[in-house]
PDB file of C-alpha atoms in Angstrom:
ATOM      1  CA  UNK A  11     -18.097 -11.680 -21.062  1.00 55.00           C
ATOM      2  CA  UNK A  12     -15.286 -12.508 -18.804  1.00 54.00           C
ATOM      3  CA  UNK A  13     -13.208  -9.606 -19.127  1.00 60.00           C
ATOM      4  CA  UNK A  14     -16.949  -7.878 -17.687  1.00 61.00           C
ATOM      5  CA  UNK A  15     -16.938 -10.083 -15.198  1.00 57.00           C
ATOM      6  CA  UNK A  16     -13.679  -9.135 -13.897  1.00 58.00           C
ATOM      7  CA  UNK A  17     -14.102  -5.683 -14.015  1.00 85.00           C
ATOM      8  CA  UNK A  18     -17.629  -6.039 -11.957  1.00 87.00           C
ATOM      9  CA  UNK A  19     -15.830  -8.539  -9.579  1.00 86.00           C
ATOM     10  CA  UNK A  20     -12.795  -5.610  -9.208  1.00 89.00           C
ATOM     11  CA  UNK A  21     -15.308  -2.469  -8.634  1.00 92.00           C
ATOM     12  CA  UNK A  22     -17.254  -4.686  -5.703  1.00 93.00           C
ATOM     13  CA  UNK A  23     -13.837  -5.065  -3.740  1.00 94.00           C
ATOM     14  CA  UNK A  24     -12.814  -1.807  -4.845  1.00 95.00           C
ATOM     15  CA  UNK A  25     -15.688  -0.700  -3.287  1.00 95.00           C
ATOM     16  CA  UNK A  26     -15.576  -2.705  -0.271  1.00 96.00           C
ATOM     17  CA  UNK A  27     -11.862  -1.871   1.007  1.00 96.00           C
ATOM     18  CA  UNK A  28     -13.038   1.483   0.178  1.00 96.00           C
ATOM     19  CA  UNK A  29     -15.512   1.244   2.893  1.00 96.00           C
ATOM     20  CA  UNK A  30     -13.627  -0.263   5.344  1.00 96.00           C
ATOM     21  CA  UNK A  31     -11.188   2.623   4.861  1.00 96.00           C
ATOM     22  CA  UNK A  32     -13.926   4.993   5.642  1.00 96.00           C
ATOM     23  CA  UNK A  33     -15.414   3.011   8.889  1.00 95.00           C
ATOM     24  CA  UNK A  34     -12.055   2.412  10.181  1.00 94.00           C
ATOM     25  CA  UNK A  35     -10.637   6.124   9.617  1.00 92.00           C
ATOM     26  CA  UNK A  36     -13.595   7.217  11.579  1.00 91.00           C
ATOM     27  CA  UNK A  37     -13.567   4.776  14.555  1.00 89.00           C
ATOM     28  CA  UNK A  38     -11.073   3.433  17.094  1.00 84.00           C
ATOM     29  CA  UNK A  39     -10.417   0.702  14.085  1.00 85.00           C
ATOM     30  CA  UNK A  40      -8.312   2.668  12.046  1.00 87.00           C
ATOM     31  CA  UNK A  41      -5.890   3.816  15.144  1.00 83.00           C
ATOM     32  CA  UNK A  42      -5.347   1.285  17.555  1.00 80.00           C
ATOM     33  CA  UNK A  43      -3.833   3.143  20.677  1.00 72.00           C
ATOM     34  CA  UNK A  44      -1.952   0.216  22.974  1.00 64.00           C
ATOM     35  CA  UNK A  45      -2.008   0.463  27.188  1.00 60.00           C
ATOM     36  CA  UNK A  46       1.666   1.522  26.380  1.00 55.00           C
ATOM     37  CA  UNK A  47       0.407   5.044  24.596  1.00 55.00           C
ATOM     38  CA  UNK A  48       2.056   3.520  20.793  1.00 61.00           C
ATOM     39  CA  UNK A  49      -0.790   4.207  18.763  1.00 72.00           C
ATOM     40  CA  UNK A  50      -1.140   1.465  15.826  1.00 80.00           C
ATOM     41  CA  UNK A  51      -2.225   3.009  11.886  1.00 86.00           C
ATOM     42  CA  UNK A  52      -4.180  -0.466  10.985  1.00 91.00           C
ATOM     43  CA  UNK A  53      -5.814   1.164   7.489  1.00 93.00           C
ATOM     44  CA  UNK A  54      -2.701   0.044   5.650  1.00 95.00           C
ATOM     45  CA  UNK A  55      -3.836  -3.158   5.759  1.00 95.00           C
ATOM     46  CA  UNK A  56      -7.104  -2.471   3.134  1.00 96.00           C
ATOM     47  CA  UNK A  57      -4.452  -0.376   1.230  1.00 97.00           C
ATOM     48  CA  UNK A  58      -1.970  -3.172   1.237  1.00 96.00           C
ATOM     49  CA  UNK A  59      -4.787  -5.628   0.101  1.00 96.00           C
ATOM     50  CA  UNK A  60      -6.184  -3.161  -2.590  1.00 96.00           C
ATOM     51  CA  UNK A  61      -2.585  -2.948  -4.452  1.00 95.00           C
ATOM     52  CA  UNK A  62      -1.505  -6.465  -4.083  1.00 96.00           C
ATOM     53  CA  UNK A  63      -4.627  -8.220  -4.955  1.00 95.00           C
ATOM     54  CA  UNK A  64      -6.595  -5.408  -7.208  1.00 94.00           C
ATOM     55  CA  UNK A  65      -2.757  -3.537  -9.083  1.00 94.00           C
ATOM     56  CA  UNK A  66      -0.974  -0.438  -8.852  1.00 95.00           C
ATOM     57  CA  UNK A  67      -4.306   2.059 -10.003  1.00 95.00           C
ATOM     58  CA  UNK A  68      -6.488   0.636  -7.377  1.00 95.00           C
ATOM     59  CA  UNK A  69      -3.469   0.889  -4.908  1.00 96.00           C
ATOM     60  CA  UNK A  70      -3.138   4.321  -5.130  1.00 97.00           C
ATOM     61  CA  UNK A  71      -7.085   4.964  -5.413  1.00 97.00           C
ATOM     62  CA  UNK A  72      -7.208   3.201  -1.538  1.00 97.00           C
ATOM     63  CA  UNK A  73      -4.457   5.404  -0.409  1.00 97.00           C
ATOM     64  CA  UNK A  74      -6.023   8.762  -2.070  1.00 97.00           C
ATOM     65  CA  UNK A  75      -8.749   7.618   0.479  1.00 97.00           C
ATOM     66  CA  UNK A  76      -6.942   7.135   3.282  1.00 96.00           C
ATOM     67  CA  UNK A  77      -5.404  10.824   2.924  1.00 96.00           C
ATOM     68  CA  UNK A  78      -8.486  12.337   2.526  1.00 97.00           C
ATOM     69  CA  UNK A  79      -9.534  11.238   5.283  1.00 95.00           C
ATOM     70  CA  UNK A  80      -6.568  12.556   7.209  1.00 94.00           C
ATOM     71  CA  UNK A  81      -6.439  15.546   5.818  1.00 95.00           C
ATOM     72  CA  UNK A  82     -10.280  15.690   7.216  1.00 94.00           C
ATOM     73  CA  UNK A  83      -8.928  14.830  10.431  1.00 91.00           C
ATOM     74  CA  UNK A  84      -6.396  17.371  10.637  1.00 91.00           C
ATOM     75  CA  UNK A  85      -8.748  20.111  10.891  1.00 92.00           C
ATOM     76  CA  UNK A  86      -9.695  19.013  14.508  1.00 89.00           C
ATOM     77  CA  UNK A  87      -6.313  18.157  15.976  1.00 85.00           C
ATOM     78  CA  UNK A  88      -3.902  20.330  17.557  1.00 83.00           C
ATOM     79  CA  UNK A  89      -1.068  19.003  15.297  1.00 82.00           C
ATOM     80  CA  UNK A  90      -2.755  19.358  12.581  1.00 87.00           C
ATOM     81  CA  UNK A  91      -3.981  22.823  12.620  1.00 89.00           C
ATOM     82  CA  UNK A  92      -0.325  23.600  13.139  1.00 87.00           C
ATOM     83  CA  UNK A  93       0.569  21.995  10.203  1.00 91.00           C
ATOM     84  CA  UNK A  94      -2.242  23.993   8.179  1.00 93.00           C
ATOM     85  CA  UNK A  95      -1.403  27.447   9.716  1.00 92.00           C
ATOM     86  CA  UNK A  96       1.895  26.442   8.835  1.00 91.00           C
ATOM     87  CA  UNK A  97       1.888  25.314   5.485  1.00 93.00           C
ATOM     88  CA  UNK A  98      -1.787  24.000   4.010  1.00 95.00           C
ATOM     89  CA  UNK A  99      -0.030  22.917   0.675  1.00 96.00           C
ATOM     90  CA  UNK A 100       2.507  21.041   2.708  1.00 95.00           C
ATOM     91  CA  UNK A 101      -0.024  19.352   4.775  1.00 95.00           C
ATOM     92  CA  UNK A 102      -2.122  17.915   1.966  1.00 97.00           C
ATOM     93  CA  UNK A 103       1.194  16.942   0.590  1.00 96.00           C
ATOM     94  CA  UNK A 104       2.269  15.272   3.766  1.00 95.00           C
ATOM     95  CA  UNK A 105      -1.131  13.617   4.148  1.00 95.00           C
ATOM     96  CA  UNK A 106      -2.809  12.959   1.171  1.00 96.00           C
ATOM     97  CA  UNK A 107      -0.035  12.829  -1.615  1.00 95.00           C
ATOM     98  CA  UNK A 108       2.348  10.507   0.384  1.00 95.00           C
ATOM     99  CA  UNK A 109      -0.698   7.895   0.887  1.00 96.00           C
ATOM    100  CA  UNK A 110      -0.647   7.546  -2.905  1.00 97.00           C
ATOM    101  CA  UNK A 111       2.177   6.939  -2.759  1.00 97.00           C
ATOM    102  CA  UNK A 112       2.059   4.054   0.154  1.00 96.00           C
ATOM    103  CA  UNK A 113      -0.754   2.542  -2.285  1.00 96.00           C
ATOM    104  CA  UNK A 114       0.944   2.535  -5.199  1.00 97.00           C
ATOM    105  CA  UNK A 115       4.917   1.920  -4.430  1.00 97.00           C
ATOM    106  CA  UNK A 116       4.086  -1.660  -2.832  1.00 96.00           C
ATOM    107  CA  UNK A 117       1.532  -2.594  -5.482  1.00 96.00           C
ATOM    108  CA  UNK A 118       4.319  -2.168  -8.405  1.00 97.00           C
ATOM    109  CA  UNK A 119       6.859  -3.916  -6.085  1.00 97.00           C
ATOM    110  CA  UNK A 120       4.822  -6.927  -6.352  1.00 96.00           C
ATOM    111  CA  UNK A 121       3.692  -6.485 -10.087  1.00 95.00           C
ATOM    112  CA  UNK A 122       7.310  -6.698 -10.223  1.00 96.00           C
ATOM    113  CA  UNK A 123       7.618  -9.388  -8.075  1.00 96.00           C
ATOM    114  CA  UNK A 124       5.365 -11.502 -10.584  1.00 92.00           C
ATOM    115  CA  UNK A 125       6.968 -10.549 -13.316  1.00 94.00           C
ATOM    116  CA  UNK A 126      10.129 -12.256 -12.217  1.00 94.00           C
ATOM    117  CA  UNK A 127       8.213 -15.319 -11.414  1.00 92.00           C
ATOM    118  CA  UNK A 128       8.985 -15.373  -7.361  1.00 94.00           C
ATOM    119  CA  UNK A 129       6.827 -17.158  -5.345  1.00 93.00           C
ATOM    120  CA  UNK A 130       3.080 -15.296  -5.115  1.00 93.00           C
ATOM    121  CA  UNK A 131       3.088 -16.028  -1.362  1.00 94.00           C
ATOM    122  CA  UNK A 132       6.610 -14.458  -0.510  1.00 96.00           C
ATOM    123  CA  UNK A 133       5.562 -11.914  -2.520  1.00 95.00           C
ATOM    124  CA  UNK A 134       2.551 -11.126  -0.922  1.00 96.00           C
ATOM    125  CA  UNK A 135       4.186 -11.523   2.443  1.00 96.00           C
ATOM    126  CA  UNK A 136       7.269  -8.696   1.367  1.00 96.00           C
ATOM    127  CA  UNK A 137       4.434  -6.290   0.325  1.00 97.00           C
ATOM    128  CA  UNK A 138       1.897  -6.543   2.943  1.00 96.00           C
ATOM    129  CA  UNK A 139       5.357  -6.007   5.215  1.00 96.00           C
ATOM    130  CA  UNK A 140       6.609  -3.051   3.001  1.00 96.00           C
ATOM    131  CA  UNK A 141       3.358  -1.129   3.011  1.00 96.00           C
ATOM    132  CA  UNK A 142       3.257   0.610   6.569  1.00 95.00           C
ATOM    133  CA  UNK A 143       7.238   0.593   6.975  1.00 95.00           C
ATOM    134  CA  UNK A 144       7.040   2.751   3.563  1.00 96.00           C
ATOM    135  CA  UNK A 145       3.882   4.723   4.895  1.00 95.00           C
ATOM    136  CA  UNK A 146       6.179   5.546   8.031  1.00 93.00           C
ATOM    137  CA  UNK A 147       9.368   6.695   6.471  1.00 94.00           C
ATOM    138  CA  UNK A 148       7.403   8.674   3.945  1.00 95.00           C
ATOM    139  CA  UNK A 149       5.353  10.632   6.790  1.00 93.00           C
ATOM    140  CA  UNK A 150       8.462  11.017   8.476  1.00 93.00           C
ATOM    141  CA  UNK A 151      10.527  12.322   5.857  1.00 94.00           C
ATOM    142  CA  UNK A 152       7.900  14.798   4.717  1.00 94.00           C
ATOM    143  CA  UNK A 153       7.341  16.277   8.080  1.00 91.00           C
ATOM    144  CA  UNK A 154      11.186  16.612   7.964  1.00 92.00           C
ATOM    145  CA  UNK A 155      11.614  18.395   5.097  1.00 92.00           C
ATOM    146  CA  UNK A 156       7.974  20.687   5.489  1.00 92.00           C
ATOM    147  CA  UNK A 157       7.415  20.824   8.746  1.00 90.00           C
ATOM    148  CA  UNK A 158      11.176  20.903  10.912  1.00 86.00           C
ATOM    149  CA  UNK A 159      10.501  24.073  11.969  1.00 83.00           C
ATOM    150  CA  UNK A 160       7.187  23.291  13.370  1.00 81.00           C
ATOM    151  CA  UNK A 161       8.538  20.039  15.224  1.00 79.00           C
ATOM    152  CA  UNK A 162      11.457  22.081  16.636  1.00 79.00           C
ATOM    153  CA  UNK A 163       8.830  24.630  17.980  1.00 77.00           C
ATOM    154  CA  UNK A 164       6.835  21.860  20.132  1.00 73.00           C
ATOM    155  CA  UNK A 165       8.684  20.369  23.125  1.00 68.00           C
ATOM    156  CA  UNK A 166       5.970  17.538  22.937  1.00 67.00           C
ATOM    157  CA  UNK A 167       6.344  16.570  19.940  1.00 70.00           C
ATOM    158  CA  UNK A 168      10.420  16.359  19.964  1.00 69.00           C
ATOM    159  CA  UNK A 169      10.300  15.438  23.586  1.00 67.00           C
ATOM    160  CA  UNK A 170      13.116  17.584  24.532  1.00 66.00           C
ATOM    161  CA  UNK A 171      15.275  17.298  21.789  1.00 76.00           C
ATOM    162  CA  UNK A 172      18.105  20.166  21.479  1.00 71.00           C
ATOM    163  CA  UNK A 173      19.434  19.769  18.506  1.00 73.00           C
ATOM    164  CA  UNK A 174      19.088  21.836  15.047  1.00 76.00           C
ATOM    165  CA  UNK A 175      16.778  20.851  12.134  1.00 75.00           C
ATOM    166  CA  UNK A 176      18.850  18.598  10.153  1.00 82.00           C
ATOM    167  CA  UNK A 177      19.910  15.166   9.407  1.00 84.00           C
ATOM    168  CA  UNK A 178      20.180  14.628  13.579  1.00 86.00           C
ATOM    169  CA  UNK A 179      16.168  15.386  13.622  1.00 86.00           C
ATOM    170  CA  UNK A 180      15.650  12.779  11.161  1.00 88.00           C
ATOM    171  CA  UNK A 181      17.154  10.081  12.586  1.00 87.00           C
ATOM    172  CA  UNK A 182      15.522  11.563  15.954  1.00 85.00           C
ATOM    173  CA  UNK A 183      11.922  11.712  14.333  1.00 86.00           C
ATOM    174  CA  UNK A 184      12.316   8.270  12.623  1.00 88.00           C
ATOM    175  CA  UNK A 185      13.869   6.556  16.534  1.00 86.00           C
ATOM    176  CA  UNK A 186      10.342   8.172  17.680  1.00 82.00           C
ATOM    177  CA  UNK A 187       8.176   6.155  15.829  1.00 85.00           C
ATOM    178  CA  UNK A 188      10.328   2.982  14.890  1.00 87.00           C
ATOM    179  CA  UNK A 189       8.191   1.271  17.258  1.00 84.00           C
ATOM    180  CA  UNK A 190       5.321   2.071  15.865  1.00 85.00           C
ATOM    181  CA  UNK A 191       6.790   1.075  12.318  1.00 88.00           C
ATOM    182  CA  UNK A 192       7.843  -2.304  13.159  1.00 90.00           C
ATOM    183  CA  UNK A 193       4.189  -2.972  15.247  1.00 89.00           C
ATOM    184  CA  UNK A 194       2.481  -1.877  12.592  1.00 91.00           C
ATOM    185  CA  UNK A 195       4.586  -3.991   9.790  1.00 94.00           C
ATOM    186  CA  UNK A 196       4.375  -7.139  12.030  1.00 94.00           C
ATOM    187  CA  UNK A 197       0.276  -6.543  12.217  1.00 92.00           C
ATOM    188  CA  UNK A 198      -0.010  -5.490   8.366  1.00 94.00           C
ATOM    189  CA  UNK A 199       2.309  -8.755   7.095  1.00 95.00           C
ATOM    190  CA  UNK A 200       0.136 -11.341   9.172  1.00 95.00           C
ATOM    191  CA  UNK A 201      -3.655 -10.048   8.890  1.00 95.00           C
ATOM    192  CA  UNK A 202      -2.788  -8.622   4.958  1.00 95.00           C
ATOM    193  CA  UNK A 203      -0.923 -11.174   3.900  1.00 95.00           C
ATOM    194  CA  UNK A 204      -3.459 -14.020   4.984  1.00 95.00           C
ATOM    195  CA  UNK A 205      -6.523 -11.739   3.898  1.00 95.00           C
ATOM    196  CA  UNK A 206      -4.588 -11.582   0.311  1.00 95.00           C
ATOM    197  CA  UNK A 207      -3.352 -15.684   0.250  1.00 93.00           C
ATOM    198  CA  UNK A 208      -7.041 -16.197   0.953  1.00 93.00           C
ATOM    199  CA  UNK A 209      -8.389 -13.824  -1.874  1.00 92.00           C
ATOM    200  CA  UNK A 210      -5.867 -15.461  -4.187  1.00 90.00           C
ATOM    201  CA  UNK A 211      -7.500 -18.833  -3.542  1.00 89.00           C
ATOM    202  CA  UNK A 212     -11.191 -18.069  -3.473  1.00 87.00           C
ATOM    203  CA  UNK A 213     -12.825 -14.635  -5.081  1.00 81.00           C
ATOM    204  CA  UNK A 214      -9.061 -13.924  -7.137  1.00 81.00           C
ATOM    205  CA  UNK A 215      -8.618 -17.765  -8.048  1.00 74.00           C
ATOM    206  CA  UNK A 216      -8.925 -17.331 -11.717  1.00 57.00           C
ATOM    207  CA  UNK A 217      -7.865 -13.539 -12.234  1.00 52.00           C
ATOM    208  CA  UNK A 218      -4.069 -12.160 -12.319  1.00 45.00           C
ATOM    209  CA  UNK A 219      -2.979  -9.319 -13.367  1.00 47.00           C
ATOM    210  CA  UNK A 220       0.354 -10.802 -14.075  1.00 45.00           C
ATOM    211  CA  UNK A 221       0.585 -14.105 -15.954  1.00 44.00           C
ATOM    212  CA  UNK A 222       2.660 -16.443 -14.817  1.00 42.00           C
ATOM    213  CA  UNK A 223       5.662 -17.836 -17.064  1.00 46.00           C
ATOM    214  CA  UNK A 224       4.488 -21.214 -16.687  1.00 44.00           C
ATOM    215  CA  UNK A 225       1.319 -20.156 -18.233  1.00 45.00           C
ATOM    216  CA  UNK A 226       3.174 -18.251 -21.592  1.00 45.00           C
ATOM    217  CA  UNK A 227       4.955 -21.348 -22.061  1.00 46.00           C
ATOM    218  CA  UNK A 228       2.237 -23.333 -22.180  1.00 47.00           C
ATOM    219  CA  UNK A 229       0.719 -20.985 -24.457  1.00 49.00           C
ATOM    220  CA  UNK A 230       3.799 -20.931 -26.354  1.00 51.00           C
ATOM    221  CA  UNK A 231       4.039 -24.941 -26.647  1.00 46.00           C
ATOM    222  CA  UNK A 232      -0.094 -24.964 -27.596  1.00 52.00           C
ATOM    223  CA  UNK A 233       0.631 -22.473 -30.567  1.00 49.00           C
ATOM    224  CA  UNK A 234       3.635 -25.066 -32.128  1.00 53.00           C
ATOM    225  CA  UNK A 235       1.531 -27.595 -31.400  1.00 53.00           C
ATOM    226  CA  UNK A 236      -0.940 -25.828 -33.713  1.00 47.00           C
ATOM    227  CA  UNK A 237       1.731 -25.154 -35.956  1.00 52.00           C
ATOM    228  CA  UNK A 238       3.317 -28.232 -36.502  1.00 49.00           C
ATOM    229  CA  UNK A 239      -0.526 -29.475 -36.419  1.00 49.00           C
ATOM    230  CA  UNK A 240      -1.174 -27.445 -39.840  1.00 47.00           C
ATOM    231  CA  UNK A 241       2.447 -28.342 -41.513  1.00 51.00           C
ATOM    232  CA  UNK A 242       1.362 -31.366 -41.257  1.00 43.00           C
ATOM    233  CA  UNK A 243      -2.427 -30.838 -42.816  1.00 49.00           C
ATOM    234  CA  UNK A 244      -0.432 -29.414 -45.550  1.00 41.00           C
ATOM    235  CA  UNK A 245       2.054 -31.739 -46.089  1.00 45.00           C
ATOM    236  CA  UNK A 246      -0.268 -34.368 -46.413  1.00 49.00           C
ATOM    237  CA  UNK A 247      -2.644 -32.355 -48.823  1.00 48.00           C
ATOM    238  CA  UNK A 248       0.232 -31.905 -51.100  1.00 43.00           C
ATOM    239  CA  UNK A 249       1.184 -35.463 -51.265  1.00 40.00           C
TER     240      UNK A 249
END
């Protein structure tokens, strides 16, 4: 009855950062642009929250989502039909297969996390921070590899860079967006982390996926105490 409960409670907020995926992918939510011209990718932040409160599956379920709906959006922007004309397999690589990734990588880091007993809130607070600095570097280092020549090609997207297409580009392409990255970590670590610490304490209160060690001892200490609880039954039955 409980373990149904869970699995109910798990498919409604499955469902829900699902849908906030969707509304902000498809709105000025999703992509914050700044008066400075940094535009800011705020649907980690349901993906971060999906893997850290709901595990690794549900993780990477959130950020199949979110690369769908790039993917969809790369049909109507000049980048993206580059990309496609280019190299369609790379691009659903670059946009879809990598946001699995970004789902799933910081949802085991913290299943990790808990498995070494360190603090649930510092935990929380490392993931929600990993989450866009890993969706960055993993965009970045598949355009790299897929997509150099098409970067090289476009003066606006290297900005007048000169140089050839190797490790020199990467470090170029990654000093592009590091702004971005860092904005978008800062913004991620304090709306995730206190949208997870309050999840935790309220809707999650009673349901890990990762017992604490605290809790197996205890276990462990009520099973001797059962134990020694039944020696003694028998000891005085044989007396």
């Amino acid at each position: 009855m409980k373990k149904n409960k869970f699995s109910v409670r798990k498919m409604v907020e499955l469902g829900v950062l699902t849908a906030i995926i969707l509304i902000m992918a498809f709105t000025p939510l999703g992509y914050l642009m700044t008066p400075w011209g940094i535009q800011i990718t705020l649907i980690v932040i349901p993906v971060a929250v999906g893997g850290i409160i709901l595990g690794p599956k549900a993780g990477a379920f959130l950020g199949l989502v979110f690369g769908l709906t790039s993917f969809s959006q790369s049909f109507s922007n000049v980048l993206g039909q580059q990309m496609l004309n280019a190299n369609p397999i790379g691009t659903f690589y670059l946009l879809v297969g990598n946001r699995v990734l970004v789902g799933l990588i910081p949802a085991l880091i913290y299943r990790g996390f808990r498995k070494i007993n360190l603090n649930k809130s510092l935990s929380i607070t490392i993931c929600a921070f990993l989450t866009p600095i890993i969706n960055t570097v993993l965009y970045i280092l598949a355009n790299w590899l897929i997509f150099k020549d098409t970067w090289l090609s476009n003066d606006s997207l290297t900005g007048g860079y000169n140089g050839n297409g190797g490790f020199t580009l990467l470090v170029f392409m990654l000093g592009l967006v590091a702004v971005n990255g860092i904005v978008e970590a800062i913004a991620c670590t304090i709306i995730g982390s206190a949208i997870c610490q309050a999840l935790v304490r309220t809707v999650n209160k009673e349901s890990s996926a990762i017992p604490y060690k605290s809790q197996e001892s205890k276990m462990n200490v009520n099973k001797n105490d059962v134990s020694a609880s039944a020696n003694v039954d028998v000891a005085d039955g044989t007396m």
